[in-house]
mmCIF file of C-alpha atoms in Angstrom:
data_model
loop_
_atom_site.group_PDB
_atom_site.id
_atom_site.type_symbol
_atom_site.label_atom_id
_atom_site.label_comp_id
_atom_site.label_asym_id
_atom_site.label_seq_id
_atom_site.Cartn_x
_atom_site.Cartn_y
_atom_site.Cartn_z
ATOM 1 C CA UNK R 1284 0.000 0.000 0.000
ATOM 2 C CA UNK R 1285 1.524 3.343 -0.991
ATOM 3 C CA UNK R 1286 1.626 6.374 1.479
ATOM 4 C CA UNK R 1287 0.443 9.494 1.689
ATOM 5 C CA UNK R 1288 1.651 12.048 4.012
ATOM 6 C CA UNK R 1289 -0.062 15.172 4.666
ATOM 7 C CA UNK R 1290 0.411 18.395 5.561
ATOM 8 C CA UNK R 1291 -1.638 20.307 8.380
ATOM 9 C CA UNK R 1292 -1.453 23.988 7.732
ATOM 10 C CA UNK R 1293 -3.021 25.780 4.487
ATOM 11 C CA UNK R 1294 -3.831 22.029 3.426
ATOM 12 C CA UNK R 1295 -6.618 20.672 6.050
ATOM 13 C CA UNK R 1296 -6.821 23.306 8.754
ATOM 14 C CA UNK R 1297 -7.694 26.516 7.478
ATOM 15 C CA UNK R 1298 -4.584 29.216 9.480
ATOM 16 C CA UNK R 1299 -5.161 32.331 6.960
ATOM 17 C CA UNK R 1300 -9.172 32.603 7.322
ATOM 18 C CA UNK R 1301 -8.389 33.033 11.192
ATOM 19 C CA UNK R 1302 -5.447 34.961 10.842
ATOM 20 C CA UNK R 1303 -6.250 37.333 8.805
ATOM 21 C CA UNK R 1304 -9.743 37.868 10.696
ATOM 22 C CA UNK R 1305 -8.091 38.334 14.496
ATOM 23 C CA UNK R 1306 -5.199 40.868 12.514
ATOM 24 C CA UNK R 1307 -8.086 43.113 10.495
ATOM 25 C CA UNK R 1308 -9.371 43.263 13.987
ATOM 26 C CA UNK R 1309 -6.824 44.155 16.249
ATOM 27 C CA UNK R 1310 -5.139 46.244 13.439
ATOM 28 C CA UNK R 1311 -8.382 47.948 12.205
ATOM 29 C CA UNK R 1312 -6.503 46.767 8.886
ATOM 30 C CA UNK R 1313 -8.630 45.469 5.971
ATOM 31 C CA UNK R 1314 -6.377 42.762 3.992
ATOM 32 C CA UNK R 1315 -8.216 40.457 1.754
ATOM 33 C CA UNK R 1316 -7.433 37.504 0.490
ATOM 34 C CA UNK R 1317 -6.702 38.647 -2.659
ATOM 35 C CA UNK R 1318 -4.447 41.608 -1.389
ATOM 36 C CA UNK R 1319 -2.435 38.068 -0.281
ATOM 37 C CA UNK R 1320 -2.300 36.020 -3.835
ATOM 38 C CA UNK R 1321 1.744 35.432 -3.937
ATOM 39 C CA UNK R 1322 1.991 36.686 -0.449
ATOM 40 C CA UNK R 1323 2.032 36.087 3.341
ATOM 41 C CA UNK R 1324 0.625 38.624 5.486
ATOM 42 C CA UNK R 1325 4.220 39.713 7.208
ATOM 43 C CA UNK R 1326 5.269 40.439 3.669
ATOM 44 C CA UNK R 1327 2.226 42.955 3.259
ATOM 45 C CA UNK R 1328 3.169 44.311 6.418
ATOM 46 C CA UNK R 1329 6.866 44.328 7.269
ATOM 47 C CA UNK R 1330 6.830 46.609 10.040
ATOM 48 C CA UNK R 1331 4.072 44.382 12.667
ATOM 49 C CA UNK R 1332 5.735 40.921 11.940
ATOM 50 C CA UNK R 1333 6.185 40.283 15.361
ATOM 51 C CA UNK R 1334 2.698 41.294 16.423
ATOM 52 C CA UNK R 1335 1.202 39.308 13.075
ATOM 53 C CA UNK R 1336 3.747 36.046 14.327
ATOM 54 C CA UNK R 1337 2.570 36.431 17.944
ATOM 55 C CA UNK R 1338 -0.883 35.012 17.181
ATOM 56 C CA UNK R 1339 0.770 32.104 16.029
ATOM 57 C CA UNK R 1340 2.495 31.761 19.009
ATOM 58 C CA UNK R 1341 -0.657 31.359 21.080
ATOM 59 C CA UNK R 1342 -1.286 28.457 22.514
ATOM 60 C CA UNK R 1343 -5.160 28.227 21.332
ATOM 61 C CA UNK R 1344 -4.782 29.595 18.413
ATOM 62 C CA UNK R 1345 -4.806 26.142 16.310
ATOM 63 C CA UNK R 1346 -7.270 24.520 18.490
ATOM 64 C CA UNK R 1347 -10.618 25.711 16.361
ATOM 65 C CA UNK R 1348 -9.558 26.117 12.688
ATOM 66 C CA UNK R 1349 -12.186 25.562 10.269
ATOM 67 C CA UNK R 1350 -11.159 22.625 8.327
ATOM 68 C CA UNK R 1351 -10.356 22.914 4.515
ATOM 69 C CA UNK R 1352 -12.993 21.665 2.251
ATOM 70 C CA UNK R 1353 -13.275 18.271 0.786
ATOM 71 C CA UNK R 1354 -10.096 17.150 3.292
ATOM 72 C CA UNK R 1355 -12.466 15.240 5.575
ATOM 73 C CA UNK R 1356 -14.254 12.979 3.042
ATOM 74 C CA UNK R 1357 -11.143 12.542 0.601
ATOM 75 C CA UNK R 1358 -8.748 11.716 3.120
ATOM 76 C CA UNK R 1359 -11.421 9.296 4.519
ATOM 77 C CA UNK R 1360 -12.002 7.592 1.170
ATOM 78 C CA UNK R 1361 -8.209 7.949 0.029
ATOM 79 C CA UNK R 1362 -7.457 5.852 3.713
ATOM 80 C CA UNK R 1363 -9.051 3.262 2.028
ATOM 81 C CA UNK R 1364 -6.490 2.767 -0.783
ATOM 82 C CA UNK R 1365 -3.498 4.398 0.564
ATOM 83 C CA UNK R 1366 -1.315 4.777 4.078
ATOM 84 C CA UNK R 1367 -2.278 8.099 5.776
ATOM 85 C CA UNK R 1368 0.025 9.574 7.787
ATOM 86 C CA UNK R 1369 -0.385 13.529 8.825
ATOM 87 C CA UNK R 1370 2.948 15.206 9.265
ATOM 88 C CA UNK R 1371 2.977 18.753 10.181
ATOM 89 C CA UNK R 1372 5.812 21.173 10.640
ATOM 90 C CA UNK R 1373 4.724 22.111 14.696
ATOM 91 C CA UNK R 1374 8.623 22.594 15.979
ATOM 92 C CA UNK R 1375 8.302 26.097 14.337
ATOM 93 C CA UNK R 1376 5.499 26.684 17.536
ATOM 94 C CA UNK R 1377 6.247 24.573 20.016
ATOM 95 C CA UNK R 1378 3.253 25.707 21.854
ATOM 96 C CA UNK R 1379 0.626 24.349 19.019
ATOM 97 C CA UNK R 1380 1.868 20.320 20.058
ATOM 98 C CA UNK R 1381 -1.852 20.437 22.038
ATOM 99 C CA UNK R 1382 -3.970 22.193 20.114
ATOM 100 C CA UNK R 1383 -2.727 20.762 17.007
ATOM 101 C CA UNK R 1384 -3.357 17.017 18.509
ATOM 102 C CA UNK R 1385 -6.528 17.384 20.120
ATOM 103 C CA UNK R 1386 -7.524 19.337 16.498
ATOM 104 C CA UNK R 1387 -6.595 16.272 14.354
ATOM 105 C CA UNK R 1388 -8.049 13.686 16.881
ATOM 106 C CA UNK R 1389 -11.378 15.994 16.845
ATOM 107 C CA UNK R 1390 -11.554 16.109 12.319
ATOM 108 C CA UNK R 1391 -10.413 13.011 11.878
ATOM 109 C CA UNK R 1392 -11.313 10.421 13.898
ATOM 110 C CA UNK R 1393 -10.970 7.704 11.001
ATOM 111 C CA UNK R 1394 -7.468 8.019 11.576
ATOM 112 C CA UNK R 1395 -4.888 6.626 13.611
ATOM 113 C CA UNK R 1396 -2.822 9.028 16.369
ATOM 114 C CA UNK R 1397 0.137 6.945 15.374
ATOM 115 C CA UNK R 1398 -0.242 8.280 11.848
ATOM 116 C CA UNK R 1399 0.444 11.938 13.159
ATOM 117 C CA UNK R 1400 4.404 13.482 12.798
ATOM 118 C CA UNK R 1401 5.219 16.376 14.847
ATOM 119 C CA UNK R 1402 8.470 17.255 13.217
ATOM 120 C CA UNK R 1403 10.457 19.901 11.205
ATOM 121 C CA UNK R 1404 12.492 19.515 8.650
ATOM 122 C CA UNK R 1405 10.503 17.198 6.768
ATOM 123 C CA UNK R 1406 13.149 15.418 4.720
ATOM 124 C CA UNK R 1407 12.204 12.480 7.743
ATOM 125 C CA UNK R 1408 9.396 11.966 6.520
ATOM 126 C CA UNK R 1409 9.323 8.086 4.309
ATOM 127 C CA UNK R 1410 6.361 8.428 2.214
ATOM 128 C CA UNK R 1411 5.432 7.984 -1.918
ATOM 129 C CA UNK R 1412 3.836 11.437 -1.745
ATOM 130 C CA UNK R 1413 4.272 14.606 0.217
ATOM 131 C CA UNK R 1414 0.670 16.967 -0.111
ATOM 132 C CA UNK R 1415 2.188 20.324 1.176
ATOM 133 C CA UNK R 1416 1.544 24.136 0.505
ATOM 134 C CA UNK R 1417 5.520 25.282 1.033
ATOM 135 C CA UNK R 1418 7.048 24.273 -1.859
ATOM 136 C CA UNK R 1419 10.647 24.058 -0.088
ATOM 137 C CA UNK R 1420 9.528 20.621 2.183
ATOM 138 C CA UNK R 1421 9.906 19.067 -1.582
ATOM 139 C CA UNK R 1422 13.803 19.695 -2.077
ATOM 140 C CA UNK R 1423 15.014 16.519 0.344
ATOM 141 C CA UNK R 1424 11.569 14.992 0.399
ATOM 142 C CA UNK R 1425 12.229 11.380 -1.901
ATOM 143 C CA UNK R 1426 8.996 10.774 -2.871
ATOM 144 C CA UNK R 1427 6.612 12.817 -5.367
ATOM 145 C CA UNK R 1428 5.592 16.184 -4.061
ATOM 146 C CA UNK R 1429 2.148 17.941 -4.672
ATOM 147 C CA UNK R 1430 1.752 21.875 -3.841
ATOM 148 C CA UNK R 1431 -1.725 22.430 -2.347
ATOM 149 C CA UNK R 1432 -2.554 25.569 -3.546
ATOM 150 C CA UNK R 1433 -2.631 28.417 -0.786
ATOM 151 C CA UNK R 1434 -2.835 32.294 -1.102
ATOM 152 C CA UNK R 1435 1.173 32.364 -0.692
ATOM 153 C CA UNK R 1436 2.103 29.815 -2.959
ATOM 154 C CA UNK R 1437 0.106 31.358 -6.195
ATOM 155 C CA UNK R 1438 3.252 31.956 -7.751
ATOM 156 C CA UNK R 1439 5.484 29.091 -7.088
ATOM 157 C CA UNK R 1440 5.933 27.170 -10.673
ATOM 158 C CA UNK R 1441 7.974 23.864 -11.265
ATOM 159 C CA UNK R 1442 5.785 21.186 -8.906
ATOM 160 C CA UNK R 1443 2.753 19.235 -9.620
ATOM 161 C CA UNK R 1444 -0.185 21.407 -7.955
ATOM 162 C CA UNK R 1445 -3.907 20.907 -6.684
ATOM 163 C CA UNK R 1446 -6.001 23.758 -5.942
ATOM 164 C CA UNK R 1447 -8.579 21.647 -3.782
ATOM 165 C CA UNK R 1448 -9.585 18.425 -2.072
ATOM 166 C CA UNK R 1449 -11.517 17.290 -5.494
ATOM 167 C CA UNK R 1450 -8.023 17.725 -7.667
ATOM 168 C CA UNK R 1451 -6.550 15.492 -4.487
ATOM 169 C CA UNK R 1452 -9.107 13.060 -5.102
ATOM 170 C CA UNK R 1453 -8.968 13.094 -8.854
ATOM 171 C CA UNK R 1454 -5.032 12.512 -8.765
ATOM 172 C CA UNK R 1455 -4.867 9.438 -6.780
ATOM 173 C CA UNK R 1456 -7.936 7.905 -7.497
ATOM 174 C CA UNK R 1457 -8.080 8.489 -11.171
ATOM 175 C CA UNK Q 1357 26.005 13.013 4.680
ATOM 176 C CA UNK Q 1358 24.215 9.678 6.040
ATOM 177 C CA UNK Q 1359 21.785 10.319 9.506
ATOM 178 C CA UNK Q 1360 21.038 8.646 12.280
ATOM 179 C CA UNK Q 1361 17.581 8.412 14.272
ATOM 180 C CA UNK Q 1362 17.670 8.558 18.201
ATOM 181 C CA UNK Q 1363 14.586 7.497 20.175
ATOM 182 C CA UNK Q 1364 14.445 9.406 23.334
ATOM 183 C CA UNK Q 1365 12.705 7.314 26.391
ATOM 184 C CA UNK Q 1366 15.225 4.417 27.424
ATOM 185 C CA UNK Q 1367 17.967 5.740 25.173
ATOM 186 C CA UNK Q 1368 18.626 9.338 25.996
ATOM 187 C CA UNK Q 1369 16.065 9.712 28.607
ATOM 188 C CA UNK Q 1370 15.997 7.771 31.961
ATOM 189 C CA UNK Q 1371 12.044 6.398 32.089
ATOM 190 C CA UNK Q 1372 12.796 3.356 34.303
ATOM 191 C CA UNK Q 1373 14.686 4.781 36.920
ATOM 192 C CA UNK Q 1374 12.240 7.862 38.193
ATOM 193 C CA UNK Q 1375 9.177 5.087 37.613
ATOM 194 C CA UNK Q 1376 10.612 3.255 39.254
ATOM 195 C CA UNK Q 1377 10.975 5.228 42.678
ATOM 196 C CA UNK Q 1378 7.671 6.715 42.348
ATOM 197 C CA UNK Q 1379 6.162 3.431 42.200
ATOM 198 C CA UNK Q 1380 8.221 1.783 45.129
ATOM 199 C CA UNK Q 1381 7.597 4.695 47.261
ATOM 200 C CA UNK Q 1382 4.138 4.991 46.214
ATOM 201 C CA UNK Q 1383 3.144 1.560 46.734
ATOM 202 C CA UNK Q 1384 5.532 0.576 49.390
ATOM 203 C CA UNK Q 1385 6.896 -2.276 47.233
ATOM 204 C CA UNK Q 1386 10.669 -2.557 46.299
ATOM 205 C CA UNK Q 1387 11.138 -3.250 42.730
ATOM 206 C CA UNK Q 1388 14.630 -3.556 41.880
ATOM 207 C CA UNK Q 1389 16.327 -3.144 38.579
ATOM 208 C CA UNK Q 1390 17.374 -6.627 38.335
ATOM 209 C CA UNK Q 1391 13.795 -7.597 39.014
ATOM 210 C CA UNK Q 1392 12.947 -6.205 35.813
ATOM 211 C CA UNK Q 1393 15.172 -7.790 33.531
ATOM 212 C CA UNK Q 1394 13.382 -9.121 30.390
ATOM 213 C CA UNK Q 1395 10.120 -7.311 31.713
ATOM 214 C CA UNK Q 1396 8.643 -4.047 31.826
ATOM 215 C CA UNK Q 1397 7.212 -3.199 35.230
ATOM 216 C CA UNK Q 1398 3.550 -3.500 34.098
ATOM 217 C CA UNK Q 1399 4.419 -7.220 33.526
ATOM 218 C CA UNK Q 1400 5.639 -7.533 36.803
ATOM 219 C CA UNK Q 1401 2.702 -5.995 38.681
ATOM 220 C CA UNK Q 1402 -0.165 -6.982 36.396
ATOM 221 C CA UNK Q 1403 -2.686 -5.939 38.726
ATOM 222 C CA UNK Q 1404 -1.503 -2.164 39.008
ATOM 223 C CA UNK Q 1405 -1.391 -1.828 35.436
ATOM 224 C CA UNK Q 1406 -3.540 1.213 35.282
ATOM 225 C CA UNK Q 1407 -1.546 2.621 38.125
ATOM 226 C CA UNK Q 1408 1.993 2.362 37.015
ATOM 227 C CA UNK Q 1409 0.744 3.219 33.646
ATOM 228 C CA UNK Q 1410 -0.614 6.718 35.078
ATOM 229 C CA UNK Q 1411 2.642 7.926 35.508
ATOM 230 C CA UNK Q 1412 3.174 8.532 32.467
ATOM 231 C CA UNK Q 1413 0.641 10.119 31.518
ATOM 232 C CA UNK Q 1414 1.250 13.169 34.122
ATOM 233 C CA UNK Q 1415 2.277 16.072 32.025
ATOM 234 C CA UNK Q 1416 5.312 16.603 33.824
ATOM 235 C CA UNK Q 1417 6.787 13.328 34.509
ATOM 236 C CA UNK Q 1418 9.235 13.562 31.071
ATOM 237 C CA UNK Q 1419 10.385 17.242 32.110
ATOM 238 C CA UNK Q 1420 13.090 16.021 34.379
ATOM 239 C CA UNK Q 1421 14.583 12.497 33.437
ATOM 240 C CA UNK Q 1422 18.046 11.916 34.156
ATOM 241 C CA UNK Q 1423 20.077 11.873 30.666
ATOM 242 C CA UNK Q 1424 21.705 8.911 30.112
ATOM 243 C CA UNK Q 1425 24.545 8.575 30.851
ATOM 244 C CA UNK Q 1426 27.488 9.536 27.803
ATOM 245 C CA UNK Q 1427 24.299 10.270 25.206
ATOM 246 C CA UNK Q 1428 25.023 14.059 25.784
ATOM 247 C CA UNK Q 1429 28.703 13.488 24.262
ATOM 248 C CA UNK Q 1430 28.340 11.250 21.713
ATOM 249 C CA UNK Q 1431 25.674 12.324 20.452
ATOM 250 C CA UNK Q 1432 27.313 15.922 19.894
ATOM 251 C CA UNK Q 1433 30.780 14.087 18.830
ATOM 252 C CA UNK Q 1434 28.341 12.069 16.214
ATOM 253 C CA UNK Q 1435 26.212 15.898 14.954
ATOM 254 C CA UNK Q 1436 29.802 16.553 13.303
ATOM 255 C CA UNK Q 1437 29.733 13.444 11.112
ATOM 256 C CA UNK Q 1438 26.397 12.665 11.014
ATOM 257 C CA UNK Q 1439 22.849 14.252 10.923
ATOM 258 C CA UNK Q 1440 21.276 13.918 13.904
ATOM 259 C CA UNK Q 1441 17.296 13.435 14.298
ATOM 260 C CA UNK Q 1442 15.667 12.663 17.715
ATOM 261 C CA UNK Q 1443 12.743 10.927 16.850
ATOM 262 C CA UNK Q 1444 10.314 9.822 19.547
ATOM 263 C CA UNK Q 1445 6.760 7.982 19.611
ATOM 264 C CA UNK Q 1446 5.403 11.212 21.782
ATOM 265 C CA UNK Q 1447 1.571 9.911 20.468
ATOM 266 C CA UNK Q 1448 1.730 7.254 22.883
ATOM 267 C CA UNK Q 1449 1.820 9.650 25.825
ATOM 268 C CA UNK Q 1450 0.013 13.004 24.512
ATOM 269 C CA UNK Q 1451 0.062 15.081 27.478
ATOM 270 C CA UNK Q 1452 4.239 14.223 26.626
ATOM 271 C CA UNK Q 1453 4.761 16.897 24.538
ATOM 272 C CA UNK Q 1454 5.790 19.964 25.601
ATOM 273 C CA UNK Q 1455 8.045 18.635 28.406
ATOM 274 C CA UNK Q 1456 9.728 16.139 25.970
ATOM 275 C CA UNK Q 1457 10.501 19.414 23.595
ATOM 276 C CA UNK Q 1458 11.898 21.533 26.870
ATOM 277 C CA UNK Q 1459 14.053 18.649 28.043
ATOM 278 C CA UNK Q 1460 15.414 18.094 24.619
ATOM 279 C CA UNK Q 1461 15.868 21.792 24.097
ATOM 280 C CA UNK Q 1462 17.851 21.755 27.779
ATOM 281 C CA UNK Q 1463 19.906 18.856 27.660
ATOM 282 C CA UNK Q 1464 21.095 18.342 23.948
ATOM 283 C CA UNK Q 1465 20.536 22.360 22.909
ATOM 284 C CA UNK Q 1466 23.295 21.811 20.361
ATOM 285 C CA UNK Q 1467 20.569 19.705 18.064
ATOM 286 C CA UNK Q 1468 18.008 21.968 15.793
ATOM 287 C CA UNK Q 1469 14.701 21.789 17.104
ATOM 288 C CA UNK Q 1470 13.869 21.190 13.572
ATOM 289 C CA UNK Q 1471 15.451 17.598 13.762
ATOM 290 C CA UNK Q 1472 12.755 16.574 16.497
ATOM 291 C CA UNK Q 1473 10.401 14.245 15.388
ATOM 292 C CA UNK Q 1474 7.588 13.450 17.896
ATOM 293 C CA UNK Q 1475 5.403 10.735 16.307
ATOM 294 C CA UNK Q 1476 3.885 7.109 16.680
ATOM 295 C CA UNK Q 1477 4.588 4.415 13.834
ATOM 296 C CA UNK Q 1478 8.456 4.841 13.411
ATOM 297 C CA UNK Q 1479 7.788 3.337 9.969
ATOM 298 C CA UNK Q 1480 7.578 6.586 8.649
ATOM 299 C CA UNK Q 1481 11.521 7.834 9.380
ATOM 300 C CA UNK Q 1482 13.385 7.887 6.531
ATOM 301 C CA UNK Q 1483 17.160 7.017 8.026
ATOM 302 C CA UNK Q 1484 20.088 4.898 7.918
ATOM 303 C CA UNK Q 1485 20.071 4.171 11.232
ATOM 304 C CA UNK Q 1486 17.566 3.798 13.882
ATOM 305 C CA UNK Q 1487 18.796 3.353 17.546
ATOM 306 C CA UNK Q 1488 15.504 2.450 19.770
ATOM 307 C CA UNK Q 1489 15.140 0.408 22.475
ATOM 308 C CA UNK Q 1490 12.023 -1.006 21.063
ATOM 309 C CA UNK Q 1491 12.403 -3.626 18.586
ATOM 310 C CA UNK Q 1492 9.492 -3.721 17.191
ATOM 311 C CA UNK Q 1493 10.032 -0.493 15.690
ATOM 312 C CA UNK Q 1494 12.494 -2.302 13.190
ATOM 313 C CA UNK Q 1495 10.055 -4.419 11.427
ATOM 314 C CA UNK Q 1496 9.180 -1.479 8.420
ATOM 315 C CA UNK Q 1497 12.277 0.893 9.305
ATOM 316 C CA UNK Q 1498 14.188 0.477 6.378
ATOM 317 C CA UNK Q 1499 17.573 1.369 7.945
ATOM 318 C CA UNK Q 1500 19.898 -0.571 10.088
ATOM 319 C CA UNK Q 1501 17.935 -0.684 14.001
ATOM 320 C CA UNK Q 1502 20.356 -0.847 16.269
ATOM 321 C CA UNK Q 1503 18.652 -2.251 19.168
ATOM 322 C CA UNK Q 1504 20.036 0.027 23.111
ATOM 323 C CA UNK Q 1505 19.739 -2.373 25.979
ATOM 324 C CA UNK Q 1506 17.251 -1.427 28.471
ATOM 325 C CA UNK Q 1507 15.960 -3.562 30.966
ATOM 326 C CA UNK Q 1508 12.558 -4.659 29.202
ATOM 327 C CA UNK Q 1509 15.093 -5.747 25.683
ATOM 328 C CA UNK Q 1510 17.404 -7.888 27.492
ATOM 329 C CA UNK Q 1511 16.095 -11.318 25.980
ATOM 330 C CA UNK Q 1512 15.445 -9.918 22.527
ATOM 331 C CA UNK Q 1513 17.776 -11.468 19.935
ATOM 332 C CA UNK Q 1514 18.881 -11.051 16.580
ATOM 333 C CA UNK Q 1515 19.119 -7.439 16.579
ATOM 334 C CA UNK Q 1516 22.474 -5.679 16.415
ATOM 335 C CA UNK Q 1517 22.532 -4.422 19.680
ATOM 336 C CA UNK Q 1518 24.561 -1.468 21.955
ATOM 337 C CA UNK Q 1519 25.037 -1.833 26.208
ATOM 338 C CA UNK Q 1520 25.827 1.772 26.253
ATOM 339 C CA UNK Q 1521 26.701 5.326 24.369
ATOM 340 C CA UNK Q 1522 30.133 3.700 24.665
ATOM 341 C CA UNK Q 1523 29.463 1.438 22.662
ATOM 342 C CA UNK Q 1524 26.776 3.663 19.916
ATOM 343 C CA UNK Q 1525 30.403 5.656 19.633
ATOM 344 C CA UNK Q 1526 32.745 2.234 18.697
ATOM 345 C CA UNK Q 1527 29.771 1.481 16.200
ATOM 346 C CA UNK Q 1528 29.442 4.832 14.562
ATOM 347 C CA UNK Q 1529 33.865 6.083 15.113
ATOM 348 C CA UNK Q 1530 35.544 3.108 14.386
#
């Protein structure tokens, strides 16, 4: 059975929708997603990038993320054909380890808590496929890697890319 | 640059000997080390499983392990040959995580956070070597396992197998 492994951030749990919300509010600031196509929201505003970090840095802050759409049923059908395992760069916020667990155990009940990776530099990670929205994971990674579209990555060129859960499940189960 | 894979509890960290004492002074019973040779302490005291299992799952209990002993100088001796990943099945023991990142952060601060891999099915590390005290993490590892004595391993065989960090260096140096 081939493997899968799958990103958390920009790919199942939904960071910019909150993000972006909690900084338009505290900042009286009114970026849009658009004003973020090729972007991440400390590039649009160099001078707060510690304040626009420092939500990131809560320790809640991951715990109620909407959940991309599609993820839940494709990943549940996919689990059927192929090895699941979620791997997710937390070391760059220690403080998510919780949220982010009790999160995935919450969405995704169908799968396994030993299929979940806590790491960093994700050139560990064994797998056929790597479904990520940074691009850069894919330089060490040894297996095929897929760039789920996100706002930042728009302009990235050069990898095989989905834009949503459907293209997902039209690539593997085609 | 080839890497090697560390697993933390039994290896690097010193489980036995704080359960150990908590449970003897805890439950008035004397459990020695040589008692537990071949056996974990669950198997010894069947009837306290859910007791001596509790332990572990006390947030704090991994925050201050002894190190064992000559990991902290190998190890670093090793980083300048060899990449380094601590890799560590964390799921097991949820509540685990953030005191397995700060002890790993203060005893071996010389390793990148971003080679910390907290996760459940070792299957998915992608090394050359894995050194665990677990053998049954070698069945889909697709490295050499190195097998690290610890009391509970002492009957396993076939394995390539290390007494001591000693003995990791004479592997890995010679």
């Amino acid at each position: 059975m081939k493997r899968i492994a799958i990103d958390m951030d920009e790919v199942i749990a939904d960071i910019v929708d909150k993000h972006l919300e909690l900084y338009n509010r505290d900042f009286q600031d009114n970026v849009t997603l658009i004003d973020m196509h090729g972007k991440k929201l400390r590039d649009l505003r160099p001078h707060l990038i510690h304040e626009i970090q420092s939500y990131l840095a809560q320790p809640g802050f991951f715990r109620d993320l909407k959940v991309i759409e599609g993820s839940q049923e494709v990943i549940q059908e996919l689990s059927e054909h192929y090895e699941i395992f979620i791997t997710t760069a937390a070391m760059e916020v220690p403080s998510s380890f919780t949220a982010k667990y009790e999160w995935l155990k919450q969405h995704f009940p169908f799968l396994s808590d030993m299929n979940f990776v806590f790491c960093g530099d994700k050139s560990i990670i064994r797998a056929d496929y790597l479904i990520d929205d940074n691009a850069r994971h894919f330089t060490r990674f040894t297996g095929q890697g897929i760039l789920f579209s996100a706002p930042h990555n728009m302009h990235e060129t050069g990898y095989v890319r989905v834009n949503n859960w459907i293209e997902v499940r039209n690539y593997f189960m085609k």
